[in-house]
XYZ file of C-alpha atoms in Angstrom:
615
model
C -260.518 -64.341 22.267
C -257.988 -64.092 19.673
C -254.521 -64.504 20.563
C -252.309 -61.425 20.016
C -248.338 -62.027 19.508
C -247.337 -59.508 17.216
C -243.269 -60.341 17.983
C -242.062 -60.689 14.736
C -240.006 -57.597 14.629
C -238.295 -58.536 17.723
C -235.135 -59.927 16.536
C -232.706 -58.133 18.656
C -233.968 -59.495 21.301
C -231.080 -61.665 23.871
C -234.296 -64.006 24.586
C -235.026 -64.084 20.370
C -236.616 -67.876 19.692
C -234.041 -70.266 17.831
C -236.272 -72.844 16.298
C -234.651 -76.112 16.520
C -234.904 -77.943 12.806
C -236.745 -81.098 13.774
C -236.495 -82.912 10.383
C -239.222 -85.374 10.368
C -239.627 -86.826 14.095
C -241.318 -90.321 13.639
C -242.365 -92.390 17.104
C -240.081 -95.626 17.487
C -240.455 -99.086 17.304
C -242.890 -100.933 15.447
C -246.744 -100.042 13.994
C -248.035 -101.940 16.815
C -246.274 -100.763 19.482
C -246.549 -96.733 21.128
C -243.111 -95.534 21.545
C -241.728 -93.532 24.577
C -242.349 -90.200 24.661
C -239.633 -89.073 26.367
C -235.587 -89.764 24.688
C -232.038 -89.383 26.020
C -232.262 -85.280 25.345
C -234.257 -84.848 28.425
C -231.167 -86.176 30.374
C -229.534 -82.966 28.715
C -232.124 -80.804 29.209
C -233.299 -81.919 32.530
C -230.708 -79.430 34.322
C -231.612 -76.378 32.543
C -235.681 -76.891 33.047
C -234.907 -77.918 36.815
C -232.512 -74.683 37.049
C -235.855 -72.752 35.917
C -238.365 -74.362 37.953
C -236.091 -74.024 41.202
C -236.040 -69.957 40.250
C -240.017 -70.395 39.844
C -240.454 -71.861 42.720
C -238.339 -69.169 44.676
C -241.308 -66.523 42.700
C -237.767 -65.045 41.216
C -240.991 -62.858 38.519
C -241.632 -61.122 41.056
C -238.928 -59.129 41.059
C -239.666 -58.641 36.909
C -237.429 -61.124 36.160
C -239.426 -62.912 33.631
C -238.766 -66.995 32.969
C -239.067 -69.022 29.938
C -242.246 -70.589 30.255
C -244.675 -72.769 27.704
C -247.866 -71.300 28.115
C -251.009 -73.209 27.321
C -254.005 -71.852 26.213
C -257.199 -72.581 24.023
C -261.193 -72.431 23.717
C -263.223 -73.811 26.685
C -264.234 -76.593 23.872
C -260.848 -76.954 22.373
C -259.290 -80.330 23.942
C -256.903 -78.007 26.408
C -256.920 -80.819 29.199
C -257.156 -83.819 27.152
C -253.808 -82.984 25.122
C -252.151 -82.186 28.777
C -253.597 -85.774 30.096
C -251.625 -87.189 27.081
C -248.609 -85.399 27.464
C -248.431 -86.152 31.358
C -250.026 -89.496 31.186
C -252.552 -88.612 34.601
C -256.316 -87.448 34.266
C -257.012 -83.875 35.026
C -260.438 -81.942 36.563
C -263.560 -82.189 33.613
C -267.077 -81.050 34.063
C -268.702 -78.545 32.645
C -267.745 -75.067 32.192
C -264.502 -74.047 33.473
C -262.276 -76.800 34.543
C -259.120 -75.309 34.850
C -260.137 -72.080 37.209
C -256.250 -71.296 38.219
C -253.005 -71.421 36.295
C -251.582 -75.069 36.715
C -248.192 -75.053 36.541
C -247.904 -78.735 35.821
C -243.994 -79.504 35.707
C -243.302 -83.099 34.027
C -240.175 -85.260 34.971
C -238.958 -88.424 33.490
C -238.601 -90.315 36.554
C -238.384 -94.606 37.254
C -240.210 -94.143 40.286
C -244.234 -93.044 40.271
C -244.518 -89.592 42.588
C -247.376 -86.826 42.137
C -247.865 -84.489 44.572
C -249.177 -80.346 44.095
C -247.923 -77.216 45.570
C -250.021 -73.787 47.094
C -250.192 -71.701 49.220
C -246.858 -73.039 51.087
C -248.189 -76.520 51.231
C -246.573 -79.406 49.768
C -249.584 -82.322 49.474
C -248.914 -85.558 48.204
C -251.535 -87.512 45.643
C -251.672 -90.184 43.303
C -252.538 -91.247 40.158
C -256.127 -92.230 40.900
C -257.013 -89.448 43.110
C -255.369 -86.468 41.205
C -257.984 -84.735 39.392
C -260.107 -84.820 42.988
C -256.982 -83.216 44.777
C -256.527 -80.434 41.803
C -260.442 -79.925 42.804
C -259.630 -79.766 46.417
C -256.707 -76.994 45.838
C -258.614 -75.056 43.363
C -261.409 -74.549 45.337
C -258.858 -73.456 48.479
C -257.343 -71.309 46.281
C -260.396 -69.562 43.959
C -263.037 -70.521 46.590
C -266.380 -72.884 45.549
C -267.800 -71.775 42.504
C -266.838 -70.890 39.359
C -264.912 -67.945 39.326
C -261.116 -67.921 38.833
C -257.658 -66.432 40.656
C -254.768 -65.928 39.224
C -252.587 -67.413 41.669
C -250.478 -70.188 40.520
C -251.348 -74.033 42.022
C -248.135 -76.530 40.902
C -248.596 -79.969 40.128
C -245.404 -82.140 39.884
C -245.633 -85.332 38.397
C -242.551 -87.682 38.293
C -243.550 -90.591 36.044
C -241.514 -92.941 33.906
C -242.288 -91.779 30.060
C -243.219 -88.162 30.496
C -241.205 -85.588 28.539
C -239.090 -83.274 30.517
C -241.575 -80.026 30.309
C -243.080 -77.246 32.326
C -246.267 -76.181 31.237
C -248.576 -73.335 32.465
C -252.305 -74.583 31.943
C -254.838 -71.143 31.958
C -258.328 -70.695 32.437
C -260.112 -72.112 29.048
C -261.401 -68.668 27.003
C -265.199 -68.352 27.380
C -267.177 -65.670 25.925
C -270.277 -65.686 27.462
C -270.566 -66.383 31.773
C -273.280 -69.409 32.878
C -275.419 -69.482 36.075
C -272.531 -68.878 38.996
C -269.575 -67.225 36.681
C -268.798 -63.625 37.334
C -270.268 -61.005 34.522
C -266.687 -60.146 33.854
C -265.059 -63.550 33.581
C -263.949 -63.140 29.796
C -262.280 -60.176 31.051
C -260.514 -61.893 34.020
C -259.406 -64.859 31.873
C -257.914 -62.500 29.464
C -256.085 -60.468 31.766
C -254.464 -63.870 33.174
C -253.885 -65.166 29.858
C -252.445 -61.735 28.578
C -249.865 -61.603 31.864
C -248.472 -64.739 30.828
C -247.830 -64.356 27.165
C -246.808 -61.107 26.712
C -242.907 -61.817 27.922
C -240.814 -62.933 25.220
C -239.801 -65.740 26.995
C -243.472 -67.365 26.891
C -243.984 -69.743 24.554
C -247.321 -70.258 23.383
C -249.234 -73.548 22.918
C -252.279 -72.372 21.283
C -254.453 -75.875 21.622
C -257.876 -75.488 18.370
C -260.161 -77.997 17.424
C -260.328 -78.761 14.122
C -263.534 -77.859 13.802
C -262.901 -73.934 14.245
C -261.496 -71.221 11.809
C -257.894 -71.336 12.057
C -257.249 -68.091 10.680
C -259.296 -66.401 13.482
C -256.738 -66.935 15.683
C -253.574 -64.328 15.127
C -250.316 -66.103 16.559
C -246.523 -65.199 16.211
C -243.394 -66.509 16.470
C -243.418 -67.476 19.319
C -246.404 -69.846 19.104
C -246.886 -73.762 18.508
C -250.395 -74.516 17.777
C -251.734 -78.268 19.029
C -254.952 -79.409 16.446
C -257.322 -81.818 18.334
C -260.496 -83.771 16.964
C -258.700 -84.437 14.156
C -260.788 -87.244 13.282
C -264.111 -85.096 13.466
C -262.978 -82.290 10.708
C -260.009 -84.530 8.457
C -261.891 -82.227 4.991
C -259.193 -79.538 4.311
C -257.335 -79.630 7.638
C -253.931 -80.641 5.192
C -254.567 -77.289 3.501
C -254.688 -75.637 6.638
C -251.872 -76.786 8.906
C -249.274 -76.440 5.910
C -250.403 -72.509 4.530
C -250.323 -71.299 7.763
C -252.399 -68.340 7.258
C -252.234 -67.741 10.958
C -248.908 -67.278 11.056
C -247.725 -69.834 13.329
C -244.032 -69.266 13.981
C -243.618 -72.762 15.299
C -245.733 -74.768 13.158
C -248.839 -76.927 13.758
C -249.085 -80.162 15.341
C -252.041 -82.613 14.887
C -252.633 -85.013 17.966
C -255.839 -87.345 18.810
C -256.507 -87.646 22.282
C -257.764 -90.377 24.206
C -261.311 -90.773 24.634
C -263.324 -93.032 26.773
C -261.599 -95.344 29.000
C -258.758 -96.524 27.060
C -255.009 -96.604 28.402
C -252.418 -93.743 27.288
C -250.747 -97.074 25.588
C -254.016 -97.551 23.918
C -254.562 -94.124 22.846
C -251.188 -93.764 21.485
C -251.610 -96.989 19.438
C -255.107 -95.563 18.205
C -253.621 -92.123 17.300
C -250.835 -93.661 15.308
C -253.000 -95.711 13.372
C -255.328 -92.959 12.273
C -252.500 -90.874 11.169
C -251.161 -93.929 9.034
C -254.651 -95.533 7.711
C -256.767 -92.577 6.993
C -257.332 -91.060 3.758
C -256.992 -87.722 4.445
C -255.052 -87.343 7.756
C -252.386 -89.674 6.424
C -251.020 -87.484 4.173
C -250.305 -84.949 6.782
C -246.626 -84.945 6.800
C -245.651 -87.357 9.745
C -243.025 -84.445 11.832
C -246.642 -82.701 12.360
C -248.921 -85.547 14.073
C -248.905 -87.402 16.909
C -248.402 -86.845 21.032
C -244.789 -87.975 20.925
C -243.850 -85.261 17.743
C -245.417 -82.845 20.308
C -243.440 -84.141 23.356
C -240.575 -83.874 21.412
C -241.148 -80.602 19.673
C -242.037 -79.311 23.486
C -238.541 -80.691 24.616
C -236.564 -79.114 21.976
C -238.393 -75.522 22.083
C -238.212 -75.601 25.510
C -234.407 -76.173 25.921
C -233.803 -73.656 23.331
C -235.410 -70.956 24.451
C -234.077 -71.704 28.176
C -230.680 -71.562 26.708
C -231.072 -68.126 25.036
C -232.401 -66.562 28.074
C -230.500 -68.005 30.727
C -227.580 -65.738 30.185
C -229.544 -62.521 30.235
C -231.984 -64.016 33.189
C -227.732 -64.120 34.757
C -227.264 -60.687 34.129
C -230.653 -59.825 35.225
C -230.197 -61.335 38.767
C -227.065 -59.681 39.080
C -228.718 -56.015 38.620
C -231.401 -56.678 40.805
C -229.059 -57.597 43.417
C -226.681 -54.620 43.066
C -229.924 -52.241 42.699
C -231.508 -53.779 46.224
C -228.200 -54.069 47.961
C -227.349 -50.815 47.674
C -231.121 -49.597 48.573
C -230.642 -51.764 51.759
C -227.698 -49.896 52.713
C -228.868 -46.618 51.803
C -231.252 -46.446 54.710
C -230.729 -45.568 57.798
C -228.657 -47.628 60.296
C -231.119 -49.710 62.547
C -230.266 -48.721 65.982
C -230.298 -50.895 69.199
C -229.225 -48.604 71.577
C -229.067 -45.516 72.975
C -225.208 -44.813 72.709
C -225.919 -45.691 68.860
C -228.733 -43.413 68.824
C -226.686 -40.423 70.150
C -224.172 -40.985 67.637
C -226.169 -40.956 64.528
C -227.488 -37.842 65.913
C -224.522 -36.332 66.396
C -223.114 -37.362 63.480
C -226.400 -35.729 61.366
C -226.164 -32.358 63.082
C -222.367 -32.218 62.390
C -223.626 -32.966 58.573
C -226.294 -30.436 58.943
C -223.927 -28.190 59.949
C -221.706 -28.168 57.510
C -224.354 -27.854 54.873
C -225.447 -25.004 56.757
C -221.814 -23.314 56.916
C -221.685 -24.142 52.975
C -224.665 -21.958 51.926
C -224.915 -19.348 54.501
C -221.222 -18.580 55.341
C -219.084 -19.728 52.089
C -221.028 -19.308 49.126
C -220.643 -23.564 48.157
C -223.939 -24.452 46.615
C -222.945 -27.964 44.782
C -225.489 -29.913 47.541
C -228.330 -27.659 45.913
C -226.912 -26.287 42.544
C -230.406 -26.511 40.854
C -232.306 -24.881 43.677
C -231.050 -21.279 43.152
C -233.717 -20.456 46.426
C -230.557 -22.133 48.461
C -227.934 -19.956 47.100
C -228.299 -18.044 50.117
C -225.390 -15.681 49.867
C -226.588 -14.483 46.435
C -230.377 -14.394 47.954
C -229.466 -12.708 51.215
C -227.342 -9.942 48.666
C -230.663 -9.561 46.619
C -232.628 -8.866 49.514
C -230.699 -6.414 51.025
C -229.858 -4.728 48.156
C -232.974 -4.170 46.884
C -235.794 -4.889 50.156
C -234.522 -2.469 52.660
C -235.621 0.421 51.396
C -238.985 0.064 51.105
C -240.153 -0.574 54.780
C -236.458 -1.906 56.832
C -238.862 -3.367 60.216
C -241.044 -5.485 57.217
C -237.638 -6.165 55.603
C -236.237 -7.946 58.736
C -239.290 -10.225 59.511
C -239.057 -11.230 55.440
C -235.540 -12.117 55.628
C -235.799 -14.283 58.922
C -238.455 -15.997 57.637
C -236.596 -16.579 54.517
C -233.600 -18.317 56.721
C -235.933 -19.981 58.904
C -237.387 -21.491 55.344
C -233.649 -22.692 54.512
C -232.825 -24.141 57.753
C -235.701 -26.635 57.816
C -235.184 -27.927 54.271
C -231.450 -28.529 55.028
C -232.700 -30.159 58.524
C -235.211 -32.243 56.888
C -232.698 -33.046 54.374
C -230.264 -34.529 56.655
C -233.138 -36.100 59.020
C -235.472 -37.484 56.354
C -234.394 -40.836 57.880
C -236.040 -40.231 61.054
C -238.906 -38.931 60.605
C -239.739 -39.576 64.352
C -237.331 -36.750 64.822
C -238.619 -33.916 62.360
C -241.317 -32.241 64.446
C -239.222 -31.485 66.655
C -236.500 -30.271 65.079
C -238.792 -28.143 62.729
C -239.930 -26.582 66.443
C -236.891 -25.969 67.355
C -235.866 -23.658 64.168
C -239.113 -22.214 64.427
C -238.481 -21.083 68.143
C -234.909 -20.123 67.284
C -235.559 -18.116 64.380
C -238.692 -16.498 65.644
C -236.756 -14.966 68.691
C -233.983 -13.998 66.402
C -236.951 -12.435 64.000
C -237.987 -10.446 66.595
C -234.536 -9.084 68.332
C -233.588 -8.145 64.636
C -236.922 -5.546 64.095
C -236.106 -4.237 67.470
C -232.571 -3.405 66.499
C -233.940 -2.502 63.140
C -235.876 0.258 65.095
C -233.597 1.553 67.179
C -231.146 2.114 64.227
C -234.108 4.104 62.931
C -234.793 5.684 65.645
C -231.187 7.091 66.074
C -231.137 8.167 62.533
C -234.321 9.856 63.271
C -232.954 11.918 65.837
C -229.585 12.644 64.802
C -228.236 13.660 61.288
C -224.775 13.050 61.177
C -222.487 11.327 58.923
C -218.509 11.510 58.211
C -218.607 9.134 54.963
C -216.751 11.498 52.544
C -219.154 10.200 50.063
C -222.080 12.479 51.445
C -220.411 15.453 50.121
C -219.908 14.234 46.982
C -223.259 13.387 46.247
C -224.378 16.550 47.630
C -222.169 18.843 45.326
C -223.025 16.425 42.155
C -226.855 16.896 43.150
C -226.278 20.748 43.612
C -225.233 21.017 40.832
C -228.256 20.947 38.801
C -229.730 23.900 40.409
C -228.492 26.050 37.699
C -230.640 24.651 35.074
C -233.401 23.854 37.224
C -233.105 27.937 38.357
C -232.964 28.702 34.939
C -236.520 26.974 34.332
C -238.629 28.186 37.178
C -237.608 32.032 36.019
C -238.139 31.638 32.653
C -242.077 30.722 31.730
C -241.046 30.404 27.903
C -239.252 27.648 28.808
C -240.369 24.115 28.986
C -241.756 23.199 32.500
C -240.381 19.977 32.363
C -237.021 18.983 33.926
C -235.169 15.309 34.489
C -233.239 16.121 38.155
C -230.929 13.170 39.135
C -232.377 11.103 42.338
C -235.739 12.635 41.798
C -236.350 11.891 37.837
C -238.612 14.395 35.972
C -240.337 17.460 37.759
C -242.784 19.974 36.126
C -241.798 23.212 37.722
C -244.437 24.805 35.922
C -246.903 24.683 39.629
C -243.742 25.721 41.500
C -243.133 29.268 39.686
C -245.398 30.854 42.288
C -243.308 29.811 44.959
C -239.830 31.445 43.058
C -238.723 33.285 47.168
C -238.781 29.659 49.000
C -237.651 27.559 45.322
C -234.155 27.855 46.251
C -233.894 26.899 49.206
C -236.266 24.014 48.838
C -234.241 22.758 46.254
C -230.896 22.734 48.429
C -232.566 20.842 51.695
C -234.380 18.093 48.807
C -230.845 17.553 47.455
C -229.037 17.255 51.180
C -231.876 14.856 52.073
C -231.864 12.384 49.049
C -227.685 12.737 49.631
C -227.922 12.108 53.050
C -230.523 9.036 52.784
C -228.227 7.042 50.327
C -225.219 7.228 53.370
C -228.317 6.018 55.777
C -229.795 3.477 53.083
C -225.818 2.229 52.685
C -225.219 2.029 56.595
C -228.881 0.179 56.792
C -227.365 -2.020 54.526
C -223.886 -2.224 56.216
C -225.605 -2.865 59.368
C -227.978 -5.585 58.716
C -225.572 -7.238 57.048
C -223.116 -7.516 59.725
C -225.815 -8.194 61.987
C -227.277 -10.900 59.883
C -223.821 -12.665 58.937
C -223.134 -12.556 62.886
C -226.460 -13.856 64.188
C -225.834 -16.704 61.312
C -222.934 -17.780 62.454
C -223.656 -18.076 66.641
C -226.837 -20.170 65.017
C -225.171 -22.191 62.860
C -221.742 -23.364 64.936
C -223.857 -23.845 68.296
C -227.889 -22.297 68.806
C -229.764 -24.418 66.197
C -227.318 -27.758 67.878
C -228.535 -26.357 71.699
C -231.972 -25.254 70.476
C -232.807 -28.719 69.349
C -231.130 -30.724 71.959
C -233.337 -28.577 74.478
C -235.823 -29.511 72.388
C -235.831 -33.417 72.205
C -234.649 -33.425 75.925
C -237.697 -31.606 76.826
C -240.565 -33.533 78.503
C -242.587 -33.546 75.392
C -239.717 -34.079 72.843
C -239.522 -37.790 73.459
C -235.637 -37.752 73.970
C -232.910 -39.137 71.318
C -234.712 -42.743 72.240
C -237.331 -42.162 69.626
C -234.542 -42.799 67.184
C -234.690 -46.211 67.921
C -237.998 -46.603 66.968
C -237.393 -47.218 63.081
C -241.023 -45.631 61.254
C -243.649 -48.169 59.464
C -242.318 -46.790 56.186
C -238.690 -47.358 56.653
C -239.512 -50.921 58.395
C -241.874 -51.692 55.375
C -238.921 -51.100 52.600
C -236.140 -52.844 55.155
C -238.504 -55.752 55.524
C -239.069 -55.792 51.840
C -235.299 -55.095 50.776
C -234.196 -57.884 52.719
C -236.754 -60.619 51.238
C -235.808 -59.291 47.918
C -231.795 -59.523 48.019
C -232.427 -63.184 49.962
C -234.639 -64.505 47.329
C -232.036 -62.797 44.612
C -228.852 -64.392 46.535
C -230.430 -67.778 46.487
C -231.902 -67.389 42.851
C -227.838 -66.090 42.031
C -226.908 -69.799 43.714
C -229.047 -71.870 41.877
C -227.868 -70.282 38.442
C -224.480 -70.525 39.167
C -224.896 -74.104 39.831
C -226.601 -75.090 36.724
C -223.789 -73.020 34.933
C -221.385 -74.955 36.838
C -222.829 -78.156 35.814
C -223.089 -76.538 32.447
C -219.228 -75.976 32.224
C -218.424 -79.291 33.702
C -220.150 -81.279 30.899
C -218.261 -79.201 28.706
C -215.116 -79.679 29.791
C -216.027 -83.486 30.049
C -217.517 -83.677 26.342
C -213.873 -81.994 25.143
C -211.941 -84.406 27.123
């Protein structure tokens, strides 16, 4: 797998890597005797990492908040666990194939007294030196199951030992490329996938362990990466040349380590290590800040701090915004009701809202709750329709414009009830019955205002007679036409539009009189289109308001106190959905609250030394 970290553009970043300028870091004391690998910085940095383990422990990246974390990775073959045995002074899992099947989170503290004990699944179990590795078997296996397949969920191993550098380490699956007898087909796949979720942040840094004996430049790094070169002593022919040109772009430089082998003490090992580094032709002139477990332990240490301190105020600010965002998603849903006077309330208190929106876009023309959705600009639709759908066919008409407001009502009512959903059928129902009767009580009166204009003719609307005489008017010129065959046939008569005349010149005794009764009848329909129009509105505008200020609130209360509506109790029975995002709200702004405390006591602490260092 080759390592992608192609980061070096991202200098704006708040979380941007400040590489601490190490000089040359040399282990103390004598040639004969290992020196500690831990110093008097972890007592400074010991705060920040514990601030950060406390917020991983809480499983604060779930919530995307994403912590500074040094990531471990390497070749099945590369030495992984054997540089993270030196480092932490313990023996991990080996075997064959894949030893490390979960992420370890291994977190190392300088500590006088001995204490190891791991962490999964909510279980705290204690170990010890001796039986560690069996235990890390034990949990692995509980957590990935028997085999050789791999999870990625996280198993913690603390380890408080006198020596051991203040770090936190994630420890991934090793990379294989081909699966053996028992591995899933896909397992290069998974391990990538795990491996890719944990680098990817810009607060991971990498720790990129290769064995000397592979292609360096195979391996494409960034900024962001350390890389750790074991079996040193196998492949010491040009490994100078290749930890100081760097061709892989290693943003935080190499460092060259030789692990323990056999059965040797850490003590022992160290000894060994330093020796080689000082004795041997080739590895000796490797500058000394590049070689050696304790260079590493200390490099670790000062990366780590840094990059803790960069992020920590944006991981602040980060918090923060969560918490606002969730807190005011918690209180955005609806109240959680306990009894039955609370449950009349609300509902009283959402049909008085549904009301009003009602009363907004039927009665006074306000459309700012729906200014995009010009559909609910009912005033201006209802004026359309009337205006331009009565003519046709007025008994159609009606049944289109009550199923128009029936349409409005139950959007607004959904609107206003999408809370309680428990309560939607049967307020839908009750529109539906409401504005079906008042559907069909509008054709009827629709028909009998036809039916009167059928059999009687009358009107005293001045504007009849104006019409007429206007449309009269015209029968000069169309007279003129029908008697004279030279002329063109064709004619443009106002409320008509063009006639050809030419078929009606046989009928010149009856012409004239046809003429008048078609003008009196197309005068006399606009005063019964306008009073259609007059009429329906009125009626519509009444029958709007009696069901806005009182039918739709009776209609549903009949509705919901009816034997099969379930009565206002069903309010109190909160839906799986809502439950499901209260339940989840709630663990989010807890965990978020006590993430917030443990910050602000680390930046307490912070401003406390502070103040202390300046006295």
């Amino acid at each position: 797998m080759h390592i992608m970290n192609n980061d070096s553009s991202s200098s704006t970043s708040e979380c941007a890597l400040q590489v601490v300028d190490l000089a040359v870091i040399e282990p103390q004391g004598s040639n004969n005797v290992p020196a500690p690998i831990v110093s008097s910085f972890n007592d400074r940095i010991r705060p920040l990492l514990d601030c950060v383990d406390k917020l991983r422990h809480l499983n604060i990246m779930q919530e995307g908040i994403q912590l500074p974390t040094i990531v471990v990775v390497g070749d099945q073959s590369s030495g992984k666990s054997s540089v993270l045995e030196s480092l932490a002074g313990i023996s991990l899992p080996r075997g064959q194939g894949i030893c490390t099947r979960v992420p370890l989170i291994m977190r190392l503290q300088n500590h006088n007294e001995i204490e190891l004990h791991l962490e999964y699944n909510g279980k705290l179990v204690p170990t010890n030196e001796v039986h560690i590795a069996e235990a890390i078997v034990l949990a692995t296996n509980e957590i990935a199951g028997h085999g050789k397949g791999i999870s990625n969920i996280p198993l913690s191993l603390i380890v408080k030992k006198n020596g051991v550098p203040d770090l936190t380490m994630v420890d991934l699956p090793g990379i294989t490329r081909v699966p053996v007898h028992g591995q899933p087909d896909d397992i290069f796949e998974q391990i990538s996938d795990i491996i890719m979720k944990y680098i990817t942040p810009e607060e991971s840094i990498i720790l990129n362990v290769l064995s000397a004996t592979v292609d360096f430049p195979t391996y494409k790094s960034g900024e962001r990466t350390i890389a750790v070169v074991t079996k040193v002593d196998k492949a010491p022919e040009g490994l100078l040349e290749k930890v100081t040109s760097n061709d892989a772009n290693i943003g935080l430089g190499y460092v060259c380590v030789k692990n323990r082998t056999g059965n040797k003490s850490y003590d022992e090992a160290r000894s060994e290590e330093a020796r080689l580094f000082q004795t041997h032709a080739l590895l000796s002139k490797i500058d000394k800040s590049m070689v050696s477990v304790p260079v590493l332990a200390h490099k670790l240490v000062h990366i780590q701090a840094n990059i803790i301190s960069k992020c920590l105020p944006d991981i602040v600010r980060k918090i923060n915004d969560k918490l606002a965002v969730n807190v005011a998603a918690l209180n955005k849903l609806p109240q959680h009701l306990s009894s039955v006077a609370e449950a009349l309330t609300m509902f009283m208190r959402i049909l008085s809202s549904t009301k009003e929106s009602l009363k907004k876009i039927f009665l006074r023309g306000e459309f700012d709750e729906y200014a995009e959705d010009l559909e609910m600009h009912c005033t201006a639709r209802l004026a359309e329709m009337l205006n331009d759908g009565i003519s046709a066919t007025p008994e159609v008409f009606a049944g289109k414009l009550w199923n128009y407001i029936e349409t409005v009502v139950i959007k607004v009512l959904m609107h206003h009830f999408c809370n309680y959903q428990q309560l939607q059928s049967s307020t839908r129902c009750a529109v539906q019955n409401l504005t079906a009767k008042r559907k069909d009580e509008s054709i009827n009166w629709v028909r009998e205002i036809i039916e009167m204009e059928r059999l009687t003719d009358y009107t005293y609307n001045p504007e009849y007679v104006g019409t007429c005489s206007r449309l009269m008017a015209q029968q000069k010129p169309f007279m003129e036409i029908m008697n004279d065959s030279n002329k063109r046939s064709i004619i443009n008569l106002e409320g008509i539009g063009e006639v050809d005349v030419g078929s009606l010149r046989k009928h010149k005794d009856v012409v004239q009189q046809a003429f008048e009764l078609k003008m009196r009848m197309i005068a006399y329909w606009k005063i019964v289109l306008m009073r259609l129009v007059d009429h329906m509105a009125l009626y519509t505008m009444f029958n709007l308001q009696k069901m806005v200020n009182y039918e739709i609130e009776e209609e549903i209360v009949n509705e919901l106190m009816a034997s099969h509506g379930g009565g206002i109790e069903r309010m109190l029975e909160e839906t799986p959905l809502v439950l499901e995002k209260r339940l989840r709200l709630k663990k989010s702004v807890k965990l978020l609250k006590e993430s917030k405390d443990v910050v602000a006591k680390i930046m307490d602490r912070i401003a406390l030394h502070i103040d202390g260092e300046k006295a």
